[in-house]
Amino acid sequence: MTPAPRPWEVSRRMAAQGLLGITIGQADGGQGGSLMDAVIAIETIASVCPRSADVVQAGNFGPIRVLAEYGSDEQKSRVLSRLLAGEAVIAVAMTEPEAGSAVTDLKTTATPDGDGFRINGSKVFTTHGRYADYLLAYVRYGPGLGGIGSVLIERGMEGFRTGAPVRFLSGEEWVQLYFDDVYVGPENVVLGEGGFRKQIAGFNVERIGNSARSLALGRHAFELAREHALTREQFGRPLCEFQGLQWKFADMKIALDGAELLLYRAACNADRGFPSAEETSIAKAACNKTGFEVASEAMQIMGGAGYSESSLVEYCFRRTRGWMIAGGSPEMMKNRIAEIIFDRRFPQRPPRPAAERA
Ligand SMILES: Cc1cc2nc3c(=O)[nH]c(=O)nc-3n(C[C@H](O)[C@H](O)[C@H](O)COP(=O)(O)OP(=O)(O)OC[C@H]3O[C@@H](n4cnc5c(N)ncnc54)[C@H](O)[C@@H]3O)c2cc1C
């Protein structure tokens, strides 16, 4: 297999400019900034180079944040320092073939072996999974939600292998990850049993980065369509003079500005950099939908030019489509929002038969 291209050539330069670890404390080698600082940074970079924004995502919003918050001092000096320097990449390996939206159904087991654990299971769809140096893998130490925690799996560990690459619509590749009796020492345990809620609190930060990129790519497509509508003439007039298109632009702007305010609310109100589940769910559902719908409308306005590979609008369309699925889909976010509205749980699983409940 040819080596996977690493989109990380720029990561060291970004690290040098203080664009990695923006929300991570200075004592841990970060910049000591706020979540809002990180949102502005990722939005700004995504608006000029979406691929570079992926590096900002991985260096601020993803599993790196979980490691900075819950990792041991030893993990921070051994792993976090490399991530912050742009020398290594970490990915979050959560989704499994049988556990997507129902992530707590995950089956990857961590079985005690001496001081450490043996990991057995498989993961799918992991962003950067093909080449990441470290995986923050969600594992099961025991039954139920309380049995879930996480370990660091390193590339090259015995028993860790990857399957053939598969392409998403966006062009990104993922590989299935297989863990066959991978030994993880105690130094690589991040969160033990009972760690799931902490991991999801950290994952809400990931969702904020995902929301910011959805919005930035939607806005990028909007700007390209705006330029096009100012210059492209049909029926002897620039497109921007047709009211049918003006109203599309007005609707897009209302949606973009509204979603941005929801994103900023979640980021500004974040407690020590961790946004609330409520504000994150609302922001993510709004930003994912808006980013994708605006990219789609921008493509419509640009006609064949927008549908062509020569325009970045088609790229924005494909990338924003993926964020309608990744990291807690808008449907799952709306399930959460409904629970907040009615102040009660709506379990998604079928009720257990009465005989089992007795
Ligand atoms: C671009 C991309 C990047 C990703 N990156 C990562 C990564 O880095 N790490 C990782 O671990 N995973 C990653 N994923 C996986 C992602 O988190 C899952 O795809 C997601 O959780 C949905 O799971 P699923 O694909 O199995 O769909 P399913 O869970 O099978 O859902 C299928 C559809 O049903 C809907 N649905 C499911 N349950 C309900 C419900 N109760 N109510 C209403 N609707 C429901 C879903 O919203 C979806 O539309 C990525 C996915 C994509 C597309």
XYZ file of C-alpha atoms and ligand atoms in Angstrom:
411
model
C 0.000 0.000 0.000
C 1.350 3.459 -0.842
C 1.875 5.632 2.232
C -1.110 7.840 3.000
C -0.530 11.527 2.337
C -0.349 13.452 5.599
C -2.124 16.808 5.491
C 0.129 17.883 8.330
C 2.908 19.661 6.531
C 1.451 22.871 7.872
C 0.942 21.625 11.424
C 4.378 22.615 12.725
C 3.969 26.066 11.240
C 0.560 26.367 12.863
C 2.039 25.260 16.174
C 4.732 27.933 15.837
C 2.027 30.537 15.302
C 0.165 29.477 18.448
C -2.775 27.952 16.572
C -2.671 24.562 18.330
C -3.751 24.114 21.939
C -5.477 27.502 21.995
C -7.778 26.468 24.867
C -5.214 24.330 26.666
C -3.626 25.829 29.771
C -0.158 27.355 29.495
C 1.083 24.998 32.229
C 0.313 22.130 29.824
C 2.024 23.832 26.888
C -1.101 25.434 25.384
C -2.026 29.062 24.757
C -4.395 29.503 27.730
C -7.105 31.044 25.523
C -10.868 30.640 25.536
C -13.074 28.367 23.441
C -14.272 31.498 21.643
C -10.656 32.310 20.680
C -10.367 28.833 19.173
C -13.681 29.212 17.313
C -12.556 32.482 15.738
C -9.239 30.892 14.744
C -10.814 27.842 13.099
C -13.511 29.879 11.342
C -10.923 32.289 9.955
C -8.632 29.539 8.713
C -11.490 27.438 7.296
C -12.694 30.450 5.348
C -9.408 30.538 3.392
C -8.208 26.904 3.568
C -10.631 24.183 4.717
C -7.896 21.506 4.803
C -5.736 23.584 7.148
C -8.799 23.989 9.369
C -8.722 20.195 9.804
C -5.320 20.631 11.460
C -6.720 23.346 13.729
C -9.609 21.015 14.584
C -7.295 18.157 15.551
C -4.980 20.493 17.467
C -7.705 22.133 19.543
C -11.153 20.595 19.524
C -10.776 16.856 19.279
C -9.382 14.172 21.569
C -6.447 16.462 22.344
C -8.828 18.379 24.613
C -9.832 15.207 26.472
C -6.181 14.326 26.944
C -5.355 17.805 28.250
C -8.273 17.681 30.689
C -8.095 14.122 31.984
C -4.679 12.770 30.982
C -1.971 12.079 33.569
C 1.064 14.346 33.870
C 3.134 11.604 32.263
C 0.728 11.357 29.286
C 0.827 15.104 28.910
C 4.608 15.272 28.783
C 4.943 12.199 26.532
C 1.979 12.659 24.146
C 0.348 16.072 24.531
C 3.646 17.901 24.040
C 4.119 16.183 20.643
C 0.553 16.981 19.586
C 0.946 20.634 20.550
C 4.213 20.887 18.629
C 2.463 19.621 15.484
C 4.725 16.557 15.478
C 1.998 13.947 15.953
C -1.727 13.512 15.326
C -4.380 12.006 17.595
C -7.744 10.663 16.405
C -10.864 9.640 18.293
C -11.907 6.015 17.682
C -15.419 5.732 18.988
C -17.743 4.457 16.262
C -17.965 0.711 15.664
C -19.694 -1.338 12.969
C -22.614 -2.017 15.348
C -22.427 1.206 17.385
C -22.937 4.468 15.468
C -25.504 6.885 16.893
C -25.994 4.349 19.696
C -22.366 4.769 20.697
C -22.861 3.261 24.155
C -23.484 -0.071 22.385
C -19.747 -0.227 21.679
C -18.230 -3.671 22.116
C -14.464 -3.082 22.109
C -13.304 -4.639 25.361
C -10.505 -3.780 27.768
C -9.717 -6.898 29.806
C -7.295 -6.677 32.744
C -3.878 -8.226 32.099
C -1.282 -7.602 34.796
C -1.084 -3.842 35.391
C -2.655 -3.067 32.036
C -5.381 -4.221 29.661
C -5.845 -6.300 26.519
C -7.931 -4.484 23.899
C -10.111 -6.440 21.469
C -12.522 -4.956 18.958
C -12.843 -2.827 15.865
C -13.612 0.795 14.916
C -14.910 2.431 11.730
C -15.005 5.909 10.145
C -12.184 7.321 12.316
C -11.019 10.630 10.826
C -7.191 10.518 10.365
C -7.339 6.846 11.452
C -5.132 5.788 8.553
C -2.092 7.691 9.742
C -2.764 9.052 13.255
C 0.073 8.385 15.685
C -2.323 7.965 18.615
C -5.933 6.874 18.926
C -8.097 7.838 21.838
C -10.130 4.621 21.706
C -13.403 4.293 23.570
C -13.383 0.884 25.266
C -15.566 -1.168 27.540
C -14.114 -2.238 30.898
C -17.460 -3.594 32.037
C -21.178 -3.643 31.184
C -23.433 -0.650 30.615
C -22.687 3.031 30.243
C -20.691 2.995 33.476
C -18.329 0.401 32.004
C -17.025 2.698 29.254
C -13.712 4.567 29.371
C -10.802 5.246 27.038
C -7.220 4.238 26.319
C -4.456 5.541 24.103
C -3.506 3.132 21.345
C -0.276 3.865 19.518
C 0.481 3.094 15.890
C 2.791 0.118 15.744
C 1.460 -1.581 18.879
C 1.361 -5.347 18.429
C -2.093 -6.558 17.372
C -3.196 -3.190 15.930
C -3.860 -3.286 12.189
C -5.910 -1.355 9.658
C -8.092 -2.450 6.731
C -8.246 -1.177 3.162
C -8.958 2.549 2.706
C -12.495 3.594 1.804
C -13.357 7.046 0.478
C -16.100 9.249 1.814
C -17.970 11.554 -0.605
C -15.694 14.323 0.677
C -12.607 12.508 -0.635
C -11.378 11.810 2.908
C -10.363 8.234 3.511
C -11.123 6.061 6.486
C -9.871 2.611 7.351
C -11.333 0.009 9.658
C -9.195 -0.314 12.779
C -8.703 -3.770 14.285
C -7.454 -4.408 17.806
C -6.503 -8.048 18.313
C -5.316 -8.496 21.889
C -3.456 -5.171 21.853
C -1.671 -4.728 25.195
C -2.102 -1.275 26.722
C -0.080 -0.558 29.834
C -1.433 1.507 32.750
C 0.437 4.532 31.400
C -1.929 4.554 28.385
C -5.224 4.430 30.291
C -6.879 7.864 29.986
C -10.255 7.271 31.620
C -11.192 4.134 33.487
C -14.653 2.772 34.213
C -17.182 5.576 34.597
C -15.305 7.826 32.185
C -17.983 8.043 29.499
C -19.660 11.247 30.692
C -16.309 13.006 30.899
C -15.452 11.844 27.392
C -18.728 13.185 26.024
C -18.179 16.501 27.827
C -14.871 16.648 25.959
C -16.581 15.539 22.770
C -18.871 18.568 22.986
C -15.741 20.637 22.341
C -15.154 18.555 19.194
C -18.732 19.330 18.153
C -18.065 23.063 18.465
C -15.110 22.760 16.067
C -17.230 20.699 13.693
C -19.977 23.358 13.845
C -17.500 26.172 13.187
C -16.144 24.406 10.104
C -19.650 23.666 8.762
C -20.453 27.322 9.043
C -17.147 28.547 7.624
C -17.453 26.344 4.547
C -21.069 27.427 4.060
C -19.951 31.046 4.273
C -17.081 30.394 1.879
C -19.532 28.964 -0.684
C -21.836 31.948 -0.046
C -19.017 34.405 -0.827
C -18.112 32.572 -4.040
C -21.755 32.642 -5.132
C -22.002 36.345 -4.244
C -18.977 37.179 -6.425
C -20.434 35.046 -9.213
C -23.838 36.741 -8.991
C -22.195 40.163 -9.264
C -20.329 39.307 -12.469
C -22.201 36.538 -14.301
C -24.744 37.952 -16.765
C -27.789 36.211 -18.208
C -30.653 37.830 -20.118
C -28.393 40.887 -20.369
C -28.219 41.489 -16.591
C -26.013 40.311 -13.706
C -27.565 37.437 -11.760
C -27.755 39.581 -8.602
C -30.485 41.664 -10.259
C -32.945 38.729 -10.310
C -35.195 38.860 -7.271
C -35.472 35.063 -7.214
C -31.748 34.921 -6.446
C -31.669 37.986 -4.168
C -34.093 36.234 -1.826
C -31.936 33.129 -1.811
C -29.010 35.308 -0.702
C -31.121 36.978 1.972
C -32.255 33.593 3.331
C -28.683 32.302 3.322
C -27.426 35.340 5.227
C -30.193 35.080 7.823
C -29.363 31.399 8.346
C -25.581 31.941 8.486
C -25.758 34.847 10.926
C -28.315 33.064 13.130
C -26.296 29.852 13.330
C -23.131 31.829 14.020
C -24.760 33.532 17.012
C -25.805 30.133 18.395
C -22.251 28.882 17.935
C -20.801 31.946 19.662
C -23.290 31.572 22.529
C -22.167 28.009 23.150
C -18.489 28.979 22.947
C -18.783 32.132 25.101
C -20.745 30.370 27.841
C -18.363 27.387 27.973
C -17.338 26.601 31.509
C -13.546 26.249 31.598
C -13.678 25.605 27.870
C -16.356 22.895 28.073
C -19.651 24.017 26.470
C -23.000 22.849 27.833
C -24.750 19.905 26.194
C -27.811 22.080 25.552
C -26.062 24.943 23.795
C -23.745 22.585 21.911
C -26.658 20.507 20.581
C -28.523 23.592 19.381
C -25.405 25.123 17.812
C -24.367 21.906 16.081
C -27.823 21.157 14.643
C -28.096 24.748 13.374
C -24.547 25.016 11.969
C -24.524 21.615 10.252
C -27.862 22.287 8.549
C -26.998 25.848 7.612
C -23.525 25.046 6.304
C -24.843 22.294 4.068
C -27.967 24.095 2.863
C -26.042 27.273 2.085
C -23.384 25.322 0.173
C -26.172 23.632 -1.778
C -27.911 26.934 -2.579
C -24.590 28.523 -3.559
C -24.087 25.646 -6.005
C -27.569 26.218 -7.431
C -26.859 29.919 -7.933
C -23.594 29.151 -9.740
C -25.210 26.616 -12.051
C -22.823 24.316 -13.944
C -19.825 26.297 -12.697
C -20.767 25.523 -9.081
C -21.321 21.850 -9.827
C -17.865 21.550 -11.405
C -14.657 20.523 -9.696
C -13.106 23.775 -10.880
C -15.118 25.538 -8.159
C -14.540 25.139 -4.433
C -18.307 25.253 -3.938
C -18.649 21.577 -4.811
C -15.946 20.797 -2.214
C -17.804 22.842 0.417
C -20.991 20.963 -0.504
C -19.331 17.551 -0.070
C -17.578 18.415 3.190
C -20.610 20.043 4.818
C -22.685 16.998 3.838
C -20.424 14.778 5.935
C -20.897 16.938 9.037
C -24.645 16.260 8.734
C -23.700 12.712 9.806
C -20.498 12.933 11.860
C -20.079 13.456 15.559
C -23.722 13.245 16.634
C -26.068 13.821 13.680
C -28.584 16.702 13.702
C -31.257 14.063 14.446
C -29.385 12.996 17.579
C -28.865 16.640 18.551
C -32.610 17.234 18.176
C -33.346 14.218 20.378
C -31.226 15.887 23.058
C -32.896 19.269 22.526
C -36.357 17.661 22.904
C -35.268 16.199 26.256
C -34.215 19.667 27.392
C -37.486 21.221 26.206
C -39.636 18.684 28.039
C -37.211 18.208 30.926
C -37.473 14.426 30.723
C -35.611 11.555 29.169
C -36.848 9.968 25.945
C -34.974 6.652 25.822
C -34.349 5.662 22.204
C -34.180 1.950 22.989
C -37.292 -0.245 22.966
C -38.714 -0.833 26.446
C -37.459 -4.025 28.069
C -40.091 -6.781 28.265
C -41.893 -6.854 31.619
C -40.408 -10.275 32.428
C -36.863 -8.838 32.144
C -37.728 -5.805 34.274
C -39.108 -7.920 37.132
C -17.157 12.627 7.802
C -17.254 11.726 8.991
C -16.248 11.741 9.949
C -16.325 10.878 11.048
N -15.295 10.878 11.963
C -15.337 10.010 12.997
C -14.253 9.930 13.939
O -13.253 10.645 13.812
N -14.322 9.028 14.951
C -15.418 8.221 15.112
O -15.421 7.439 16.060
N -16.466 8.270 14.255
C -16.445 9.135 13.198
N -17.489 9.197 12.314
C -18.634 8.325 12.523
C -19.863 9.103 12.974
O -19.723 9.562 14.286
C -21.080 8.181 12.757
O -21.218 8.058 11.347
C -22.341 8.746 13.395
O -22.292 8.633 14.788
C -23.596 8.030 12.876
O -23.456 6.651 13.003
P -23.776 5.707 11.739
O -23.052 6.224 10.562
O -23.487 4.312 12.173
O -25.299 5.896 11.435
P -26.586 5.260 12.289
O -26.290 5.413 13.708
O -26.766 3.894 11.717
O -27.700 6.226 11.858
C -28.273 6.232 10.536
C -29.275 7.376 10.462
O -30.307 7.202 11.417
C -30.385 8.344 12.256
N -30.710 7.903 13.607
C -30.104 6.926 14.333
N -30.655 6.811 15.539
C -31.631 7.745 15.600
C -32.563 8.146 16.599
N -32.593 7.569 17.799
N -33.424 9.166 16.326
C -33.394 9.772 15.095
N -32.534 9.431 14.127
C -31.670 8.448 14.366
C -29.033 9.015 12.183
O -29.107 10.399 12.487
C -28.651 8.745 10.742
O -29.235 9.713 9.924
C -17.436 10.035 11.197
C -18.452 10.045 10.237
C -18.365 10.870 9.148
C -19.480 10.856 8.128
